[in-house]
Amino acid sequence: MNLKDNDLFRQQAFIAGTWCDADDGRTVDVTDPASGELLGRVPNMGGSETLRAIEAADAALPAWRARTAKERAQILRRWFELMLRHEDDLARLMTLEQGKPLAEAVGEIRYAASFIEWFAEEGKRIYGDVIPSPAGDKRLVVVKQGIGVCAAITPWNFPSAMITRKVAPALAAGCTIVVKPANETPFSALALAELAKRAGVPDGVLSIVTGDAVAIGAQLTSHPLVRKLSFTGSTPVGRLLMGQCAPTIKKVSLELGGNAPFIVFDDADIDAAVEGALVAKYRNAGQTCVCVNRFYVHDAVYDAFAERFAARVRGLRVGHGLEGATQIGPLITGKALDKVQSLIADAVEKGADILVGGDGHELGGNFLQPTVLTGVAPGMQLLDEEIFGPVAPLVRFSSDEEVVRFANDTLYGLAAYFYSRDIGRVWKIAEQLEYGMVGINTGLISNEVAPFGGVKQSGLGREGSKYGIEDYLEMKYLCLAV
Ligand code: ADP
């Protein structure tokens, strides 16, 4: 691994403040998606180990909840500072197991840490309410309290940020939490646990269980002590987990798939739109849930946009994330590569043209050439399905009404982007798009102070911002006779 601090490379799970193996000693391999090389192993745990983590979270709850928000904030602040102090190691670990370029990994570590800093402070602002009473002999008060033991299941595309975005508000609100990270990227999660321990997070307040997703998920979603599940991942798995949470009526937060449109109107600043398109499409090799899935470009500017965009995409450097110049890393697995290639093949078969790329990269393995497709039309699978790869399909449109219809014609409603300089159109289109987040004249929308989340089948709840902590709170109404 070659870290400055080798204790950040942990190959054991973290339960009740202790590093431990699976009960039966089994492990799962973790590989570098760029080279296929074995990086290490983590325990292949299941229901019994998860049960111990839940019981430890329940045992730790009363003391953690009893601390003041300020005391919890001091611990979280130390965790935030430790993340920044070790950002080189954390980023290196992330690039090795996830594949993203090192500069993006450093960016993610800072982004991930920012949620801890933010929620440490927000925890001090969990205000209640005093309600004017309809009766002279009663006083009505609302207090907000942490919901209790929480569970988080997180994906591989943001191995750190998807964890801190859940764990930080939970801990700030006085909850305890059990996390199951993705099997592709457990080392980033375990390094965070090591730093949390050093920061003074008490035993049992945060546990990380690695291994069998189905068995761990079944325990986390069915155990009555777990009061809330927060999940980030695909819509089918989110739907399944929501169903599994139904019998015990858990509160659920879901950040699921997206099918983001990126609309370039005829009055757009084309150069700005090209720059926005590059970040919104090719970050993390197209593997984010807010990555553009479909470009809609007005007839009048279609050729100009396609030409300038293609020129920039041809210049993107593909390679191992640890090589300094790399802008596009590998896809996470061979299976992911096959899926993206089959979406390209389907579009080409149905009449799309390849303007850039279109094939596996000469580096082989999980690398794909950054791709731009023109002549894309309804009926091609990649307009309906999340591509999750560096492929940009360009579709023509001719009127505002038409493009809003195209944009909203999907089960998803996470992020949308559009470029226009007409202020009236900006307002109208922003209102008409059925999405949780809309980037207007920008391709970059995520930060810790803004509410991240989707509508329709893209999810429930919001993460980050002053709203993000609400998902970890319950309201209690006190009626006092005087
Ligand atoms: P992706 O396509 O990004 O891998 P998934 O929804 O498959 O998205 O995975 C997101 C997270 O959900 C990962 O941690 C994965 O291990 C976990 N997961 C996948 N299937 C299940 C399941 N049946 N029960 C619980 N967790 C699951």
Coordinates of C-alpha atoms and ligand atoms in Angstrom, one line a residue:
M1 CA 0.0 0.0 0.0
N2 CA 2.9 2.3 0.7
L3 CA 1.1 4.6 3.1
K4 CA 2.8 7.1 5.4
D5 CA 0.7 5.7 8.2
N6 CA 0.2 2.0 7.7
D7 CA -2.3 1.6 10.5
L8 CA -4.8 3.2 8.2
F9 CA -4.7 0.0 6.0
R10 CA -7.1 -2.3 8.0
Q11 CA -8.0 -5.7 6.8
Q12 CA -10.4 -6.5 9.7
A13 CA -13.9 -5.2 10.3
F14 CA -14.5 -2.8 13.2
I15 CA -17.2 -3.9 15.7
A16 CA -17.7 -2.4 19.2
G17 CA -14.4 -0.7 19.0
T18 CA -12.5 -3.8 18.2
W19 CA -10.9 -5.0 15.0
C20 CA -12.2 -8.5 14.2
D21 CA -12.4 -11.3 11.7
A22 CA -15.5 -13.2 10.4
D23 CA -16.7 -15.9 12.9
D24 CA -15.8 -18.6 10.3
G25 CA -12.6 -16.9 9.3
R26 CA -13.7 -16.4 5.7
T27 CA -12.5 -13.3 3.7
V28 CA -13.4 -11.4 0.5
D29 CA -10.6 -10.2 -1.9
V30 CA -10.3 -6.6 -2.7
T31 CA -8.6 -5.7 -6.1
D32 CA -7.3 -2.7 -7.9
P33 CA -9.8 -2.1 -10.8
A34 CA -7.1 -0.6 -12.9
S35 CA -4.8 -3.6 -12.8
G36 CA -6.8 -6.4 -11.4
E37 CA -4.1 -6.8 -8.7
L38 CA -5.0 -8.1 -5.3
L39 CA -4.8 -5.3 -2.7
G40 CA -5.9 -7.2 0.4
R41 CA -8.8 -9.0 2.0
V42 CA -11.6 -8.1 4.4
P43 CA -13.7 -10.4 6.6
N44 CA -16.7 -12.0 4.8
M45 CA -19.2 -11.5 7.7
G46 CA -22.9 -12.2 7.8
G47 CA -25.8 -12.0 10.2
S48 CA -24.2 -13.0 13.5
E49 CA -21.4 -10.4 13.3
T50 CA -23.9 -7.8 12.3
L51 CA -26.1 -8.7 15.2
R52 CA -23.1 -8.0 17.5
A53 CA -22.6 -4.7 15.9
I54 CA -26.3 -3.8 16.4
E55 CA -26.2 -4.8 20.0
A56 CA -23.0 -2.8 20.6
A57 CA -24.6 0.2 19.0
D58 CA -27.6 -0.2 21.3
A59 CA -25.4 -0.5 24.3
A60 CA -23.4 2.6 23.4
L61 CA -26.5 4.7 22.7
P62 CA -27.5 5.9 26.2
A63 CA -24.1 7.4 27.0
W64 CA -23.6 8.9 23.6
R65 CA -27.0 10.4 23.6
A66 CA -26.5 11.8 27.1
R67 CA -23.5 13.9 26.0
T68 CA -24.1 17.5 25.0
A69 CA -24.1 18.4 21.3
K70 CA -21.0 20.4 22.0
E71 CA -19.1 17.4 23.4
R72 CA -20.1 15.3 20.4
A73 CA -19.0 18.2 18.1
Q74 CA -15.6 18.3 19.7
I75 CA -15.0 14.6 18.9
L76 CA -16.4 15.0 15.4
R77 CA -14.1 18.0 14.9
R78 CA -11.1 15.9 15.8
W79 CA -12.2 13.3 13.3
F80 CA -12.6 15.9 10.6
E81 CA -9.1 17.3 11.3
L82 CA -7.6 13.8 11.3
M83 CA -9.1 13.1 7.9
L84 CA -7.5 16.2 6.5
R85 CA -4.1 15.4 8.2
H86 CA -4.1 12.0 6.5
E87 CA -5.7 13.0 3.2
D88 CA -2.8 11.8 1.1
D89 CA -3.0 8.3 2.6
L90 CA -6.8 8.2 2.4
A91 CA -6.8 9.4 -1.2
R92 CA -4.2 6.8 -2.2
L93 CA -6.2 4.0 -0.6
M94 CA -9.3 5.2 -2.4
T95 CA -7.6 5.4 -5.8
L96 CA -6.1 2.0 -5.4
E97 CA -9.4 0.3 -4.6
Q98 CA -11.8 2.5 -6.5
G99 CA -9.8 3.6 -9.6
K100 CA -10.6 7.4 -9.6
P101 CA -7.8 9.8 -10.4
L102 CA -5.8 10.8 -7.4
A103 CA -6.8 14.5 -7.7
E104 CA -10.4 13.4 -7.6
A105 CA -9.7 11.2 -4.6
V106 CA -8.2 14.0 -2.7
G107 CA -11.2 16.1 -3.6
E108 CA -13.5 13.4 -2.3
I109 CA -11.6 13.1 1.0
R110 CA -12.1 16.9 1.6
Y111 CA -15.7 16.7 0.5
A112 CA -16.2 13.7 2.8
A113 CA -14.5 15.5 5.7
S114 CA -16.7 18.6 5.1
F115 CA -19.8 16.7 6.1
I116 CA -18.2 15.9 9.5
E117 CA -17.3 19.5 10.0
W118 CA -20.7 20.7 9.0
F119 CA -22.8 18.3 11.0
A120 CA -20.6 18.7 14.1
E121 CA -21.9 22.3 14.1
E122 CA -25.4 21.5 13.0
G123 CA -25.8 19.2 15.9
K124 CA -25.8 22.3 18.2
R125 CA -28.7 23.7 16.3
I126 CA -31.3 21.0 16.7
Y127 CA -34.0 23.4 17.8
G128 CA -37.5 22.5 19.1
D129 CA -40.6 24.6 19.2
V130 CA -43.0 26.2 21.6
I131 CA -46.6 26.2 20.3
P132 CA -49.1 28.8 21.5
S133 CA -51.7 26.7 23.4
P134 CA -55.4 26.7 22.6
A135 CA -56.1 26.1 26.3
G136 CA -55.0 28.4 29.2
D137 CA -54.0 25.5 31.4
K138 CA -51.7 23.8 29.0
R139 CA -48.2 24.4 27.6
L140 CA -47.2 22.8 24.3
V141 CA -43.6 22.1 23.4
V142 CA -41.9 20.1 20.6
V143 CA -38.4 18.6 21.2
K144 CA -36.3 16.8 18.7
Q145 CA -34.3 13.7 19.7
G146 CA -31.9 11.4 17.9
I147 CA -33.8 8.4 16.4
G148 CA -31.5 5.8 18.0
V149 CA -29.6 3.0 16.4
C150 CA -29.1 3.6 12.7
A151 CA -27.8 1.5 9.8
A152 CA -26.1 2.6 6.6
I153 CA -25.4 0.7 3.4
T154 CA -23.1 2.5 1.0
P155 CA -21.8 2.2 -2.6
W156 CA -18.3 2.0 -4.1
N157 CA -18.4 5.2 -6.3
F158 CA -17.8 7.6 -3.3
P159 CA -16.2 5.3 -0.8
S160 CA -15.7 8.0 1.9
A161 CA -18.2 10.7 1.2
M162 CA -21.3 8.4 1.1
I163 CA -20.3 7.2 4.6
T164 CA -19.6 10.6 6.3
R165 CA -22.7 12.1 4.8
K166 CA -24.7 9.5 6.8
V167 CA -22.5 8.9 9.9
A168 CA -21.8 12.5 10.7
P169 CA -25.4 13.6 11.0
A170 CA -26.2 10.4 12.9
L171 CA -23.4 10.9 15.4
A172 CA -24.1 14.6 15.7
A173 CA -27.7 13.9 16.5
G174 CA -26.7 11.5 19.3
C175 CA -27.4 8.3 17.3
T176 CA -25.2 5.3 16.9
I177 CA -24.6 3.6 13.6
V178 CA -23.6 0.3 11.9
V179 CA -22.2 0.7 8.4
K180 CA -21.9 -1.8 5.6
P181 CA -19.6 -0.4 2.9
A182 CA -19.4 -1.8 -0.6
N183 CA -17.2 -4.9 -1.0
E184 CA -15.3 -3.2 -3.8
T185 CA -14.1 -0.3 -1.5
P186 CA -14.0 -1.4 2.2
F187 CA -10.5 -0.1 2.9
S188 CA -11.6 3.6 2.7
A189 CA -14.4 2.8 5.2
L190 CA -12.1 1.0 7.6
A191 CA -9.5 3.8 7.5
L192 CA -12.3 6.2 8.5
A193 CA -13.1 3.9 11.4
E194 CA -9.5 3.9 12.5
L195 CA -9.5 7.7 12.5
A196 CA -12.8 7.9 14.3
K197 CA -11.3 5.7 17.1
R198 CA -8.3 8.0 17.3
A199 CA -10.7 11.0 17.5
G200 CA -12.4 9.5 20.5
V201 CA -15.6 8.1 19.1
P202 CA -16.6 5.7 21.8
D203 CA -16.7 1.9 21.2
G204 CA -19.9 0.8 19.6
V205 CA -21.0 4.2 18.4
L206 CA -19.7 3.4 14.9
S207 CA -19.2 -0.1 13.7
I208 CA -18.2 -1.2 10.2
V209 CA -19.2 -4.7 9.0
T210 CA -17.8 -6.1 5.8
G211 CA -18.9 -9.1 3.7
D212 CA -22.1 -10.7 2.5
A213 CA -24.3 -7.9 1.5
V214 CA -27.5 -9.9 1.5
A215 CA -26.9 -11.5 5.0
I216 CA -25.7 -8.2 6.5
G217 CA -28.6 -6.3 4.8
A218 CA -31.2 -8.8 6.0
Q219 CA -30.0 -8.3 9.7
L220 CA -29.8 -4.5 9.5
T221 CA -33.2 -4.2 7.9
S222 CA -35.1 -6.6 10.1
H223 CA -33.7 -6.1 13.5
P224 CA -36.2 -4.2 15.7
L225 CA -33.4 -2.3 17.5
V226 CA -32.4 -0.6 14.3
R227 CA -34.7 2.4 13.9
K228 CA -33.5 3.8 10.7
L229 CA -31.8 2.7 7.4
S230 CA -29.9 5.1 5.1
F231 CA -29.0 3.6 1.8
T232 CA -27.1 4.9 -1.2
G233 CA -27.0 2.6 -4.3
S234 CA -29.2 1.3 -7.1
T235 CA -32.9 1.7 -7.3
P236 CA -33.7 -2.0 -7.4
V237 CA -31.7 -2.7 -4.2
G238 CA -33.2 0.4 -2.6
R239 CA -36.7 -0.9 -3.4
L240 CA -35.8 -4.3 -1.9
L241 CA -34.4 -2.8 1.3
M242 CA -37.3 -0.5 1.7
G243 CA -39.6 -3.6 1.5
Q244 CA -37.4 -5.4 4.1
C245 CA -37.7 -2.4 6.4
A246 CA -41.5 -2.4 6.2
P247 CA -42.3 -5.1 8.8
T248 CA -40.5 -3.1 11.5
I249 CA -41.5 0.3 10.2
K250 CA -38.1 1.8 10.0
K251 CA -37.5 5.3 8.9
V252 CA -35.7 5.1 5.5
S253 CA -33.5 7.5 3.6
L254 CA -32.7 6.4 0.0
E255 CA -30.3 8.0 -2.4
L256 CA -30.8 5.9 -5.6
G257 CA -30.2 6.0 -9.3
G258 CA -30.5 8.9 -11.6
N259 CA -31.0 9.6 -15.3
A260 CA -29.7 13.2 -15.4
P261 CA -30.6 15.3 -18.5
F262 CA -28.2 18.1 -19.5
I263 CA -30.0 20.6 -21.7
V264 CA -28.3 23.2 -23.9
F265 CA -30.7 25.8 -25.1
D266 CA -30.1 28.0 -28.2
D267 CA -29.2 31.0 -26.1
A268 CA -26.6 29.1 -24.0
D269 CA -23.0 30.1 -23.7
I270 CA -21.7 27.2 -25.6
D271 CA -18.1 27.2 -24.3
A272 CA -19.4 27.3 -20.7
A273 CA -21.8 24.5 -21.5
V274 CA -19.0 22.4 -22.9
E275 CA -16.9 22.9 -19.7
G276 CA -20.0 22.1 -17.5
A277 CA -20.7 19.0 -19.6
L278 CA -17.2 17.7 -19.2
V279 CA -17.3 17.8 -15.4
A280 CA -20.9 16.7 -15.1
K281 CA -20.3 13.7 -17.4
Y282 CA -16.8 12.4 -17.0
R283 CA -16.1 12.8 -13.3
N284 CA -15.2 9.5 -11.8
A285 CA -15.4 8.0 -15.4
G286 CA -19.1 8.7 -15.4
Q287 CA -19.8 6.6 -12.3
T288 CA -21.8 9.0 -10.1
C289 CA -25.5 9.1 -9.6
V290 CA -25.6 12.8 -10.7
C291 CA -23.5 12.2 -13.8
V292 CA -25.2 13.3 -17.0
N293 CA -26.9 10.4 -18.7
R294 CA -28.5 12.3 -21.6
F295 CA -27.6 15.5 -23.5
Y296 CA -30.4 17.4 -25.2
V297 CA -29.0 20.1 -27.5
H298 CA -31.1 22.6 -29.4
D299 CA -31.0 22.2 -33.2
A300 CA -29.6 25.7 -33.7
V301 CA -26.5 25.0 -31.5
Y302 CA -26.2 21.2 -31.9
D303 CA -23.4 21.1 -34.4
A304 CA -21.3 23.7 -32.7
F305 CA -21.8 22.0 -29.3
A306 CA -21.0 18.5 -30.6
E307 CA -17.8 19.7 -32.3
R308 CA -16.4 21.6 -29.4
F309 CA -17.4 19.0 -26.8
A310 CA -15.9 16.2 -28.9
A311 CA -12.6 18.0 -29.2
R312 CA -12.4 18.3 -25.4
V313 CA -13.4 14.6 -24.9
R314 CA -10.7 13.5 -27.4
G315 CA -8.1 15.2 -25.1
L316 CA -9.1 13.4 -21.9
R317 CA -6.3 11.3 -20.6
V318 CA -7.1 7.7 -19.6
G319 CA -4.9 5.7 -17.2
H320 CA -4.2 4.4 -13.7
G321 CA -5.5 6.9 -11.2
L322 CA -2.1 7.1 -9.4
E323 CA -0.5 8.5 -12.6
G324 CA -0.5 12.3 -12.3
A325 CA -2.0 13.2 -15.6
T326 CA -4.9 10.8 -15.5
Q327 CA -8.4 12.3 -15.9
I328 CA -10.3 9.1 -16.6
G329 CA -9.7 5.9 -14.6
P330 CA -11.1 2.4 -15.2
L331 CA -14.6 1.3 -14.6
I332 CA -15.1 -0.5 -11.3
T333 CA -15.5 -4.1 -12.7
G334 CA -15.5 -6.1 -15.9
K335 CA -19.2 -6.5 -15.4
A336 CA -19.7 -2.7 -15.4
L337 CA -17.6 -2.4 -18.6
D338 CA -19.7 -5.1 -20.3
K339 CA -22.9 -3.3 -19.4
V340 CA -21.7 0.1 -20.7
Q341 CA -20.5 -1.6 -23.9
S342 CA -23.8 -3.3 -24.4
L343 CA -25.6 0.1 -24.1
I344 CA -23.2 1.6 -26.8
A345 CA -23.9 -1.4 -29.0
D346 CA -27.7 -1.1 -28.6
A347 CA -27.5 2.6 -29.6
V348 CA -25.3 2.0 -32.6
E349 CA -27.5 -0.8 -33.8
K350 CA -30.5 1.5 -33.6
G351 CA -28.8 4.2 -35.6
A352 CA -26.6 6.3 -33.3
D353 CA -23.2 7.4 -34.7
I354 CA -19.9 7.3 -32.8
L355 CA -18.3 10.7 -32.8
V356 CA -15.6 9.9 -30.2
G357 CA -14.3 6.6 -28.7
G358 CA -16.9 3.8 -28.6
D359 CA -14.6 0.9 -27.7
G360 CA -12.5 -0.7 -25.0
H361 CA -9.3 1.3 -24.4
E362 CA -5.9 0.1 -25.5
L363 CA -4.9 -0.2 -21.9
G364 CA -7.3 -3.2 -21.7
G365 CA -8.8 -4.4 -18.4
N366 CA -11.7 -2.3 -17.2
F367 CA -10.7 0.8 -19.3
L368 CA -13.1 2.3 -21.8
Q369 CA -12.5 5.1 -24.3
P370 CA -14.4 8.2 -23.4
T371 CA -17.2 8.2 -25.8
V372 CA -19.6 10.6 -27.5
L373 CA -22.6 9.4 -29.5
T374 CA -24.6 11.6 -31.9
G375 CA -28.0 10.9 -33.6
V376 CA -29.3 9.4 -30.4
A377 CA -33.1 9.0 -30.3
P378 CA -35.9 7.7 -28.1
G379 CA -36.0 3.9 -28.0
M380 CA -32.3 3.5 -27.3
Q381 CA -31.7 1.8 -24.0
L382 CA -29.1 4.3 -22.8
L383 CA -31.7 7.1 -22.6
D384 CA -33.7 5.1 -20.1
E385 CA -31.0 3.3 -18.1
E386 CA -28.3 4.7 -15.9
I387 CA -25.1 4.4 -18.1
F388 CA -22.6 4.7 -15.2
G389 CA -19.7 5.1 -17.6
P390 CA -17.9 7.7 -19.8
V391 CA -20.4 7.8 -22.6
A392 CA -22.3 10.9 -23.7
P393 CA -25.3 10.5 -25.9
L394 CA -26.4 13.6 -27.8
V395 CA -30.1 14.1 -28.7
R396 CA -31.5 17.0 -30.8
F397 CA -34.5 19.0 -29.7
S398 CA -36.4 22.0 -31.1
S399 CA -38.7 23.5 -28.5
D400 CA -38.8 24.1 -24.7
E401 CA -42.0 22.1 -24.3
E402 CA -40.5 19.1 -26.1
V403 CA -37.3 19.1 -24.1
V404 CA -39.1 19.3 -20.8
R405 CA -41.2 16.4 -21.8
F406 CA -38.1 14.4 -22.8
A407 CA -36.3 15.3 -19.6
N408 CA -39.2 14.3 -17.3
D409 CA -40.0 11.1 -19.2
T410 CA -38.1 8.8 -16.7
L411 CA -38.7 7.0 -13.5
Y412 CA -35.8 8.9 -12.0
G413 CA -35.6 12.5 -10.6
L414 CA -32.2 13.1 -9.0
A415 CA -30.2 15.8 -10.8
A416 CA -30.8 17.8 -14.0
Y417 CA -28.6 20.5 -15.6
F418 CA -29.4 23.1 -18.2
Y419 CA -27.6 26.1 -19.9
S420 CA -29.5 29.2 -20.8
R421 CA -29.0 33.0 -20.4
D422 CA -32.7 34.0 -20.6
I423 CA -33.8 34.7 -17.0
G424 CA -37.5 34.0 -17.8
R425 CA -36.6 30.6 -19.3
V426 CA -34.3 29.8 -16.5
W427 CA -37.1 30.2 -13.9
K428 CA -39.7 28.4 -16.0
I429 CA -37.5 25.4 -16.9
A430 CA -36.2 25.1 -13.3
E431 CA -39.8 24.9 -12.1
Q432 CA -40.9 22.4 -14.7
L433 CA -38.1 19.9 -14.2
E434 CA -39.2 17.0 -11.9
Y435 CA -35.8 16.7 -10.1
G436 CA -34.5 17.1 -6.6
M437 CA -31.5 19.1 -7.8
V438 CA -31.0 21.4 -10.8
G439 CA -27.7 22.8 -11.9
I440 CA -28.2 26.0 -14.0
N441 CA -25.2 27.1 -16.0
T442 CA -23.0 24.8 -14.0
G443 CA -22.1 21.1 -14.0
L444 CA -21.1 20.9 -10.4
I445 CA -23.7 21.1 -7.7
S446 CA -22.7 19.0 -4.7
N447 CA -21.4 20.5 -1.4
E448 CA -22.0 19.9 2.3
V449 CA -24.3 22.9 2.8
A450 CA -26.9 22.0 0.1
P451 CA -29.6 19.4 0.3
F452 CA -28.7 16.4 -1.9
G453 CA -31.5 14.1 -2.9
G454 CA -34.0 13.0 -5.5
V455 CA -37.7 12.7 -6.2
K456 CA -39.7 9.9 -7.9
Q457 CA -37.7 6.6 -7.8
S458 CA -34.4 8.4 -7.1
G459 CA -35.1 8.3 -3.4
L460 CA -36.4 9.7 -0.2
G461 CA -34.9 12.2 2.1
R462 CA -32.0 14.7 1.8
E463 CA -28.4 14.5 2.8
G464 CA -26.1 17.4 3.7
S465 CA -27.4 20.9 4.6
K466 CA -29.5 21.9 7.6
Y467 CA -32.2 19.5 6.3
G468 CA -29.9 16.4 6.4
I469 CA -29.9 16.0 10.1
E470 CA -33.7 15.9 10.2
D471 CA -33.5 12.3 8.8
Y472 CA -31.9 11.2 12.0
L473 CA -34.3 12.9 14.4
E474 CA -37.7 12.2 15.8
M475 CA -40.1 14.9 17.0
K476 CA -41.6 14.6 20.4
Y477 CA -44.6 16.6 21.5
L478 CA -44.9 17.5 25.2
C479 CA -48.2 18.7 26.6
L480 CA -47.9 20.1 30.1
A481 CA -50.9 20.9 32.3
V482 CA -50.1 23.9 34.5
Ligands
ADP1 P1 -24.0 -0.5 -7.4 O1 -24.7 -0.9 -8.6 O2 -23.6 0.9 -7.2 O3 -23.0 -1.5 -6.9 P2 -25.9 -1.6 -5.4 O4 -27.2 -1.1 -5.1 O5 -25.8 -3.0 -6.0 O6 -25.2 -0.5 -6.4 O7 -24.9 -1.6 -4.2 C1 -24.9 -0.5 -3.2 C2 -24.7 -1.2 -1.8 O8 -25.7 -2.0 -1.6 C3 -23.4 -2.0 -1.7 O9 -22.8 -1.8 -0.4 C4 -23.9 -3.4 -1.9 O10 -23.0 -4.3 -1.3 C5 -25.2 -3.3 -1.2 N1 -26.2 -4.3 -1.6 C6 -26.4 -4.9 -2.8 N2 -27.4 -5.8 -2.8 C7 -27.8 -5.8 -1.5 C8 -28.8 -6.5 -0.8 N3 -29.6 -7.4 -1.4 N4 -29.0 -6.3 0.5 C9 -28.2 -5.4 1.2 N5 -27.3 -4.7 0.6 C10 -27.1 -4.9 -0.7

